[in-house]
Coordinates of C-alpha atoms in Angstrom, one line a residue:
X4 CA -112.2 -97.1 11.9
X5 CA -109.4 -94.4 12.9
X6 CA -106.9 -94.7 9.9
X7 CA -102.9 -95.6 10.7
X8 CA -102.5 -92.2 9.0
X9 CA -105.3 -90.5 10.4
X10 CA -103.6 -91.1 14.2
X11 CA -100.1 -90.6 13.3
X12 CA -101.5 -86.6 12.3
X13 CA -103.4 -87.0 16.2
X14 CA -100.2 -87.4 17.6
X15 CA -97.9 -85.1 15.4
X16 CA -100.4 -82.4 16.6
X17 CA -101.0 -83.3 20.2
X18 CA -96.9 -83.1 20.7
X19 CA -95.8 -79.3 22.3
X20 CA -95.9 -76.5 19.8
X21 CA -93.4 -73.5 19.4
X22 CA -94.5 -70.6 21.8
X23 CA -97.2 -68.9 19.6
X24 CA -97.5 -71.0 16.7
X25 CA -100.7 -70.4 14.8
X26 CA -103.4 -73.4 14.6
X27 CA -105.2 -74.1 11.4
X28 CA -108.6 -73.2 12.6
X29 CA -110.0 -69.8 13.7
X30 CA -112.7 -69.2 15.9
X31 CA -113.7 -65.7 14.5
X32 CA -113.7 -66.5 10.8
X33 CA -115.6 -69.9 11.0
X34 CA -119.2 -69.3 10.6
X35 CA -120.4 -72.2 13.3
X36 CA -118.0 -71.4 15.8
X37 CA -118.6 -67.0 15.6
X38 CA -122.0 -67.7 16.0
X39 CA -121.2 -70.0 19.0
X40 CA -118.7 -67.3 20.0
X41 CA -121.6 -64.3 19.5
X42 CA -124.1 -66.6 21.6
X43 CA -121.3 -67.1 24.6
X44 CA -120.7 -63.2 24.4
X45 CA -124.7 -62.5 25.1
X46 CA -124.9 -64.8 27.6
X47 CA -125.1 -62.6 30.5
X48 CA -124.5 -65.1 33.3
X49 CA -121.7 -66.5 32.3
X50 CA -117.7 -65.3 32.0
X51 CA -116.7 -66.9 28.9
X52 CA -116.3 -64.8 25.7
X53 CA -117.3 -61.5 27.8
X54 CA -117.9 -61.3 31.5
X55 CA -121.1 -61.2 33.2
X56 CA -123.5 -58.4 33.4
X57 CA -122.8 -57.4 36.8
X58 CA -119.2 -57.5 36.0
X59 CA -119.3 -55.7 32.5
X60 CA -121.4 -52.9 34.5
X61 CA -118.4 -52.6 37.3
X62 CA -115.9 -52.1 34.7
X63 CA -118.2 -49.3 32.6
X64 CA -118.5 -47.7 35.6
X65 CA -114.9 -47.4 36.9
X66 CA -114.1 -46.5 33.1
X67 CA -116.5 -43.7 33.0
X68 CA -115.0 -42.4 36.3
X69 CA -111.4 -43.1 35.2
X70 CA -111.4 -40.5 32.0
X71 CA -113.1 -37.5 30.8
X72 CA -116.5 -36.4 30.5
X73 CA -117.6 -36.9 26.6
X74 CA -114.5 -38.7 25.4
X75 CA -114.3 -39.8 21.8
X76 CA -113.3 -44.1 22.7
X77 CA -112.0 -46.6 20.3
X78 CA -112.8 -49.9 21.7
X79 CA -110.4 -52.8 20.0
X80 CA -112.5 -56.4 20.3
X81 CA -115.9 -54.7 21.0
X82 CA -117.7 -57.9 20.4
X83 CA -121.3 -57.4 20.0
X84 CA -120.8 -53.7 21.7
X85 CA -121.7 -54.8 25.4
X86 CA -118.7 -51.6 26.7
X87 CA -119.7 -49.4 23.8
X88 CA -123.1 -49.2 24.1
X89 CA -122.9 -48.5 28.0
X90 CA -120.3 -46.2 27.3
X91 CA -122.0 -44.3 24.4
X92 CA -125.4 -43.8 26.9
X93 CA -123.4 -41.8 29.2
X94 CA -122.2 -39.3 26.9
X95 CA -119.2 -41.0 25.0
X96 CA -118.3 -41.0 21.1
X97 CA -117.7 -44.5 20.4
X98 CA -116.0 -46.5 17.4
X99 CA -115.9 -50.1 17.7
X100 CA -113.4 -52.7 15.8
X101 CA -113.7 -56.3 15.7
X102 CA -112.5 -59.0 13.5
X103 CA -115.6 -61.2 13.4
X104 CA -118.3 -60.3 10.9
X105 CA -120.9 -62.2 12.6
X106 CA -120.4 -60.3 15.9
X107 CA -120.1 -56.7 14.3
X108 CA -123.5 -57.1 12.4
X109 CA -125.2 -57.8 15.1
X110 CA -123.8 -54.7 16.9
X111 CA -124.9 -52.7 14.0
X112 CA -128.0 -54.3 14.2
X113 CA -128.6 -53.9 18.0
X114 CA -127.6 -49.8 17.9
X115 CA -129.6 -48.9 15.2
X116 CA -132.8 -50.5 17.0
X117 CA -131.8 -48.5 20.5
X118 CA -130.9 -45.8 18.4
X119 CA -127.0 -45.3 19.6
X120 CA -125.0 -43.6 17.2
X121 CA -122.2 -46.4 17.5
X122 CA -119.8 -46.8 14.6
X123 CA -119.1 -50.7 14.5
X124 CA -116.5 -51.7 11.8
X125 CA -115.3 -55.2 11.0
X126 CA -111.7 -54.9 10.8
X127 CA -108.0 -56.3 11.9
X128 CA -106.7 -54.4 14.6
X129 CA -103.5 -54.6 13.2
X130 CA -104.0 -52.9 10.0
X131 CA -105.4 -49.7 11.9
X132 CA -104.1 -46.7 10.6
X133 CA -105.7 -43.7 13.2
X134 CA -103.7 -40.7 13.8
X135 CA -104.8 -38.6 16.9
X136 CA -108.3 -39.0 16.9
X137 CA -109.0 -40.3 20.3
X138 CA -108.9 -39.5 23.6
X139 CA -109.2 -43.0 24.8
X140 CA -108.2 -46.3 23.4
X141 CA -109.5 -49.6 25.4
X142 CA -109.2 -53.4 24.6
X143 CA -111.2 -55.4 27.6
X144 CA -111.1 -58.6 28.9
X145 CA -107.5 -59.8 28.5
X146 CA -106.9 -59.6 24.5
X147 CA -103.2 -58.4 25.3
X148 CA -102.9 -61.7 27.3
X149 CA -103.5 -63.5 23.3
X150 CA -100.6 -61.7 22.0
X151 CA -97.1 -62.7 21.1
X152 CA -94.4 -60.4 22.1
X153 CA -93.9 -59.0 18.6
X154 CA -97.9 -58.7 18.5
X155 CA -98.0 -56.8 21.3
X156 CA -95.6 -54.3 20.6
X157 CA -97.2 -53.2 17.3
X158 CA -100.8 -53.5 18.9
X159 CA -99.0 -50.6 21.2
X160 CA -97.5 -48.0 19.0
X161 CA -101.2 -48.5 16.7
X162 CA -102.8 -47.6 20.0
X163 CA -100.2 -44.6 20.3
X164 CA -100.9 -43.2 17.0
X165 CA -104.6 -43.4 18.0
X166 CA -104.5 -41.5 20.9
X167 CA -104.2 -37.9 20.9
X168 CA -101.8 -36.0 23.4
X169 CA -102.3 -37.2 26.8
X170 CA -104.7 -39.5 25.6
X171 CA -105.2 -42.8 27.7
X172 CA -104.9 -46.6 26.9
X173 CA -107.4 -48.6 29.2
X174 CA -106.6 -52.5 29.2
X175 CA -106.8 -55.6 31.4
X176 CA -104.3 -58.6 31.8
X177 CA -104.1 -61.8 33.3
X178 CA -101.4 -62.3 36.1
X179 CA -100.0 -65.7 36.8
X180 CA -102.8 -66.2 39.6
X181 CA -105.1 -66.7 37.2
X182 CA -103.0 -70.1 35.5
X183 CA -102.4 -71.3 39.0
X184 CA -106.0 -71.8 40.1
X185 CA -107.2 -72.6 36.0
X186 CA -104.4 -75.2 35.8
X187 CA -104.0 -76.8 33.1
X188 CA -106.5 -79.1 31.0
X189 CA -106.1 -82.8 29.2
X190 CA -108.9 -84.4 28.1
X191 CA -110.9 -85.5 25.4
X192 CA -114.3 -85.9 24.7
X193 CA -117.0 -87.2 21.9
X194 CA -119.8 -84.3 21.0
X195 CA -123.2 -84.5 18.9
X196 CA -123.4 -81.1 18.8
X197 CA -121.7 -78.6 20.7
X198 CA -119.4 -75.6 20.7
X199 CA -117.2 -76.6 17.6
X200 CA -119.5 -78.4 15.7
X201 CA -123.0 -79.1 14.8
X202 CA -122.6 -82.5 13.8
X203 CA -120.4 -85.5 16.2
X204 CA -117.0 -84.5 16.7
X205 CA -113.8 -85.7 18.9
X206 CA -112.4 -82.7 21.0
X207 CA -108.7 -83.4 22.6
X208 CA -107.5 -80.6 25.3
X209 CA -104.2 -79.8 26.0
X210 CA -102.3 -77.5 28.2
X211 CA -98.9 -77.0 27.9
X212 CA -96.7 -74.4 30.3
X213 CA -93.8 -72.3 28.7
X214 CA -91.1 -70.4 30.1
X215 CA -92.0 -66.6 30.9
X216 CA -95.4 -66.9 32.2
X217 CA -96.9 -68.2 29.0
X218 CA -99.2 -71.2 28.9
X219 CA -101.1 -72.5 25.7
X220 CA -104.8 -74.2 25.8
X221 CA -105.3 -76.5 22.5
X222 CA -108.0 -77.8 21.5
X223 CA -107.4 -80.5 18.3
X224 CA -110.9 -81.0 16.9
X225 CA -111.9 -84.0 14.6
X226 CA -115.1 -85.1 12.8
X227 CA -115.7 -86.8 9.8
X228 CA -114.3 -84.6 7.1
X229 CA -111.1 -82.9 8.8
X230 CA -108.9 -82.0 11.5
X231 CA -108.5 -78.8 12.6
X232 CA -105.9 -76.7 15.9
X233 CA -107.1 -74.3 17.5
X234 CA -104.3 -73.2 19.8
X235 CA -105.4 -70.8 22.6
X236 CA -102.4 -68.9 24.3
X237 CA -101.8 -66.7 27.2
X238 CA -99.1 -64.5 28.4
X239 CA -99.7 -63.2 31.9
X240 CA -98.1 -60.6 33.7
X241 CA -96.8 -59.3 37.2
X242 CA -97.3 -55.9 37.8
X243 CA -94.2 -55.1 37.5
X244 CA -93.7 -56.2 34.0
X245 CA -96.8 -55.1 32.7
X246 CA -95.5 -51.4 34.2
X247 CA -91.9 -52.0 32.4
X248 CA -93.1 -53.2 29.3
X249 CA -95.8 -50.1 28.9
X250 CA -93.0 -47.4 29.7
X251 CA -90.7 -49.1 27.1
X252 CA -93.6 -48.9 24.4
X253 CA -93.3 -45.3 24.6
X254 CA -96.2 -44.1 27.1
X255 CA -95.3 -41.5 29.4
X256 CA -97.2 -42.1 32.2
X257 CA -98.8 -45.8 34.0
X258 CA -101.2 -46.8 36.7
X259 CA -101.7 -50.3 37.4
X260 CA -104.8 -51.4 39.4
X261 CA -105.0 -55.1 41.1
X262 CA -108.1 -55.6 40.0
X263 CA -110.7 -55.6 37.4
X264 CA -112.5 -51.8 38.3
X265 CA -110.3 -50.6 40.9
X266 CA -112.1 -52.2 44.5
X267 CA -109.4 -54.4 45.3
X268 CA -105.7 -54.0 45.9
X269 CA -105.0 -58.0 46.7
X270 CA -101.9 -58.7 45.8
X271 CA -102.9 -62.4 45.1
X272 CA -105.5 -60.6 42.5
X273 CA -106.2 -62.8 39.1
X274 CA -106.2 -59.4 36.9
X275 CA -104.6 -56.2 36.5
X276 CA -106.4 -53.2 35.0
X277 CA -103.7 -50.9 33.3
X278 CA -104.6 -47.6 32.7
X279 CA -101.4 -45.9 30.3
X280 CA -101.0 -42.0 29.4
X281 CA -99.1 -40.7 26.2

């Protein structure tokens, strides 16, 4: 039986939380859910913690073309290395940061069996402390979009100290298309064992739309021993403000693409690619 207390705490964290407001779980640091997170990244049909193979081999492609021949990269999120290791086979110097253990061992693991001389390390991308060693900088598949305002802005002068003289910043972003065909979710479901937990489990979606082109996807999870938040947000962009708010961050130079590798120029395109120069 559901408890009078155990549904009042249902309903004081179903109501609207303040833009950005941390949950109480975390999806990289929870050893079920990385290795949920790790299997979703390696499945190479499917768009959900990386893109699919045909897509990730697009975007390698129009990065390789898009900066110098033998460039030393630092790729922020590498997940389980599917950029870095593409990258580092045609000719790149590659250092890859992520924040879940999990993922990065099996990165390490996967490199030293092809033999790619990859350094993987598990660290926050906010306590980075690199000073001119690279010639590119890249974070893929719509990280920035996570970001609060304040988050972003240090995630940018991090990148900046990173990057050598006219060294580039590679990134992609999420424009307001994207949340109009998504919509937004509210459900709730029962689970025996799926992407949260192993054992049954209540899931309750939410989606709630904030002023500024920021929407939040929450996901309030419940099994027998505890309730946990995991709060999902997005900011998206026009191209316009993504070009502003680059500029103001200090880079010199910027090049926004509407698309994901540089085919398309639809202005009713779900992503931007943004390619900034110190």
């Amino acid at each position: 039986m559901i408890t009078n207390n155990v549904m009042k705490q249902i309903v004081a964290l179903s109501n609207k939380p303040y833009v950005f407001e941390r949950g109480t779980g975390n999806i990289w640091t929870e050893e079920y859910i990385a290795k949920q997170m790790l299997k979703a990244h390696l499945d190479k049909t499917s768009d959900g913690a990386s893109r699919n193979i045909e897509a990730i081999e697009k975007t390698v492609d129009f990065i390789n073309k898009a900066i110098k021949k033998n460039s030393t990269i630092l790729d922020l999120g590498c997940g389980p290395g599917l950029y870095a290791e593409r990258l580092f086979q045609l000719g790149h110097s590659i250092t890859g940061i992520d924040f879940s253990e999990n993922t990065i061992q099996y990165a390490r693991n996967h490199a030293k069996q092809e033999n790619l001389q990859i350094e993987y390390r598990c660290e926050d991308m906010f306590q980075l402390n690199y000073n001119k060693q690279f010639d590119v900088v890249m974070q893929i598949y719509g990280e920035i979009n996570t970001f609060s305002g304040y988050e972003r802005e240090q995630i940018f002068r991090i990148v900046r100290e990173a990057l050598k003289p006219e060294g580039v910043f590679i990134f992609d972003v999420t424009t307001p298309v994207h949340r109009k065909k998504s919509g937004l979710s509210n459900k709730w479901y029962i689970s025996e064992n799926g992407f949260w937990r192993g054992n049954r489990h209540l899931v309750l979606e939410e989606g709630f739309a904030y002023e500024d082109n920021i929407w939040l996807d929450q996901y309030i999870v419940m099994d027998e021993e505890e309730i946990k938040v995991y709060p999902n947000w997005f900011h998206n962009y026009t191209k316009k403000d993504i070009e502003t708010i680059v500029l103001e961050a200090g880079f010199t130079k910027v090049n926004v693409i509407n698309s994901l590798t540089g085919e398309s120029n639809s202005n009713e395109s779900e992503w931007l690619t943004v390619i900034a120069e110190k």
